[in-house]
XYZ file of C-alpha atoms in Angstrom:
185
model
C 152.775 86.439 111.508
C 151.036 85.553 108.233
C 152.753 85.327 104.854
C 151.970 88.921 103.855
C 153.357 90.338 107.121
C 156.423 88.101 106.827
C 157.057 89.434 103.327
C 156.664 93.020 104.605
C 159.142 92.361 107.402
C 161.640 90.841 104.971
C 161.299 93.828 102.628
C 161.866 96.191 105.526
C 164.994 94.317 106.629
C 166.332 94.180 103.040
C 165.750 97.911 102.447
C 166.675 99.491 105.797
C 169.132 97.175 107.526
C 172.257 98.873 106.182
C 171.198 102.323 107.495
C 170.088 100.778 110.806
C 173.397 98.895 111.047
C 175.377 102.137 110.604
C 173.483 103.665 113.509
C 173.918 100.533 115.643
C 177.678 100.451 114.965
C 178.016 104.108 115.950
C 175.982 103.533 119.096
C 178.245 100.660 120.041
C 181.408 102.745 119.648
C 182.455 101.556 116.212
C 182.417 97.875 117.163
C 180.765 96.247 114.139
C 180.105 92.965 115.938
C 178.406 94.690 118.843
C 176.438 96.803 116.360
C 175.294 93.682 114.519
C 174.192 92.135 117.811
C 172.338 95.311 118.757
C 170.534 95.388 115.412
C 169.752 91.689 115.414
C 168.162 91.950 118.878
C 166.165 95.002 117.779
C 164.902 93.248 114.637
C 163.977 90.153 116.641
C 161.913 92.301 119.010
C 160.282 94.087 116.101
C 159.439 90.788 114.356
C 157.447 89.675 117.386
C 155.237 92.779 117.211
C 155.379 93.401 113.473
C 151.610 93.324 112.873
C 151.095 96.123 115.448
C 153.865 98.466 114.280
C 152.783 101.586 112.387
C 156.225 103.092 111.700
C 158.726 100.235 111.579
C 161.924 102.259 111.183
C 161.112 104.580 114.046
C 160.165 101.584 116.193
C 163.387 99.699 115.443
C 165.529 102.803 116.005
C 163.876 103.367 119.374
C 164.620 99.742 120.305
C 168.266 100.325 119.281
C 168.537 103.407 121.462
C 166.881 101.810 124.466
C 168.978 98.645 124.220
C 172.136 100.748 124.046
C 171.022 102.771 127.074
C 170.424 99.505 128.938
C 173.891 98.285 127.935
C 175.696 101.400 129.128
C 173.730 101.402 132.368
C 174.881 97.848 133.018
C 178.459 98.724 132.050
C 178.332 101.748 134.346
C 178.157 99.438 137.341
C 181.123 97.444 136.065
C 183.209 100.610 135.491
C 185.535 98.871 133.104
C 186.040 100.290 129.644
C 187.164 97.667 127.184
C 188.692 98.747 123.889
C 190.032 96.875 120.899
C 193.339 98.768 120.856
C 195.531 100.107 123.626
C 195.091 103.851 124.236
C 198.372 104.862 122.657
C 198.773 108.264 121.109
C 198.307 108.434 117.391
C 199.908 110.869 115.020
C 197.785 113.049 112.797
C 197.149 111.660 109.305
C 198.739 113.458 106.355
C 195.601 113.924 104.259
C 192.114 115.052 105.059
C 190.037 112.725 102.898
C 186.538 111.861 103.928
C 187.481 108.224 104.445
C 190.252 109.100 106.886
C 187.925 111.485 108.686
C 185.387 108.672 109.130
C 188.071 106.362 110.520
C 189.391 108.999 112.923
C 185.833 109.902 113.995
C 184.961 106.239 114.625
C 188.114 105.775 116.723
C 187.432 108.986 118.617
C 183.857 107.956 119.360
C 185.042 104.551 120.571
C 187.222 106.320 123.163
C 184.162 108.027 124.718
C 181.963 106.388 127.307
C 178.888 104.617 126.031
C 176.607 107.385 127.385
C 178.660 110.163 125.784
C 178.754 108.317 122.482
C 175.024 107.637 122.572
C 174.179 111.293 123.170
C 176.496 112.487 120.375
C 175.150 109.897 117.914
C 171.555 110.831 118.652
C 172.227 114.573 118.528
C 174.536 114.775 115.497
C 174.320 111.574 113.462
C 170.567 111.099 113.880
C 170.078 114.907 114.052
C 167.498 114.638 116.844
C 166.524 117.684 118.876
C 167.576 117.789 122.505
C 164.019 117.194 123.736
C 163.730 113.982 121.656
C 167.111 112.725 122.875
C 166.030 113.408 126.454
C 162.771 111.504 125.890
C 164.578 108.525 124.346
C 167.187 108.352 127.106
C 164.763 109.038 129.909
C 166.517 112.111 131.243
C 166.056 115.892 131.261
C 166.951 118.251 128.444
C 169.526 119.862 130.745
C 171.232 116.492 131.188
C 171.363 116.070 127.402
C 172.890 119.544 127.024
C 175.501 119.038 129.712
C 176.374 115.559 128.466
C 176.697 116.881 124.916
C 178.944 119.721 126.096
C 181.158 117.418 128.173
C 181.266 114.789 125.405
C 182.426 117.318 122.787
C 185.016 118.684 125.184
C 186.328 115.171 125.874
C 186.305 114.392 122.160
C 188.486 117.470 121.559
C 190.946 116.301 124.193
C 191.004 112.640 123.167
C 191.156 113.277 119.417
C 193.053 116.452 118.613
C 193.762 114.894 115.209
C 190.209 115.852 114.202
C 191.222 119.502 114.247
C 194.274 118.643 112.124
C 191.938 117.051 109.569
C 189.858 120.187 109.345
C 186.821 118.539 110.881
C 185.517 121.891 112.106
C 184.472 122.805 108.585
C 183.738 119.342 107.232
C 180.608 117.238 107.457
C 181.098 113.521 107.800
C 178.839 111.760 105.323
C 178.337 108.138 106.286
C 176.616 106.821 103.151
C 173.945 109.494 102.774
C 173.555 110.502 106.412
C 175.258 113.535 107.946
C 177.198 113.883 111.156
C 178.149 117.513 111.729
C 181.272 117.776 113.803
C 182.372 120.813 115.773
C 185.936 120.590 116.935
C 187.768 123.546 118.389
C 191.502 123.545 119.142
């Protein structure tokens, strides 16, 4: 990589790393450390091919998605779900501020399987059409639809506090991006 390409890569990282990190953290179930690792690996792969990349953000995002798919495929064989906190029931928060909604949504997403979380992040946070999600994950559109349906149903069961916060009519706005949430009681 010559000096000009190196400067272009550094500019890209400076300008887009926060948005890419938000996506990586969501893909990793709200675990910031895992999200940082995911993003760092994606940027390292992109740096090696930087001179041949036409659309750097799309390229890095695709690496993020594929790495996460690889991670949940490996975890699938292990069949052990590790979480930071024990799965105790939580009471519904008193207010419905956007900050509380983000915290509740992050916790709820972390309680889903990696595959369910990945599909929901791609469909609703990244706002990708079903066909694009299917292409990225290497599955059929029907699989994306059924996984989305089951994931939302599980989210409703695991996080009824979202309905109490009024998440059915509220859009989560993680720093400029939108994550529409449909929660039915």
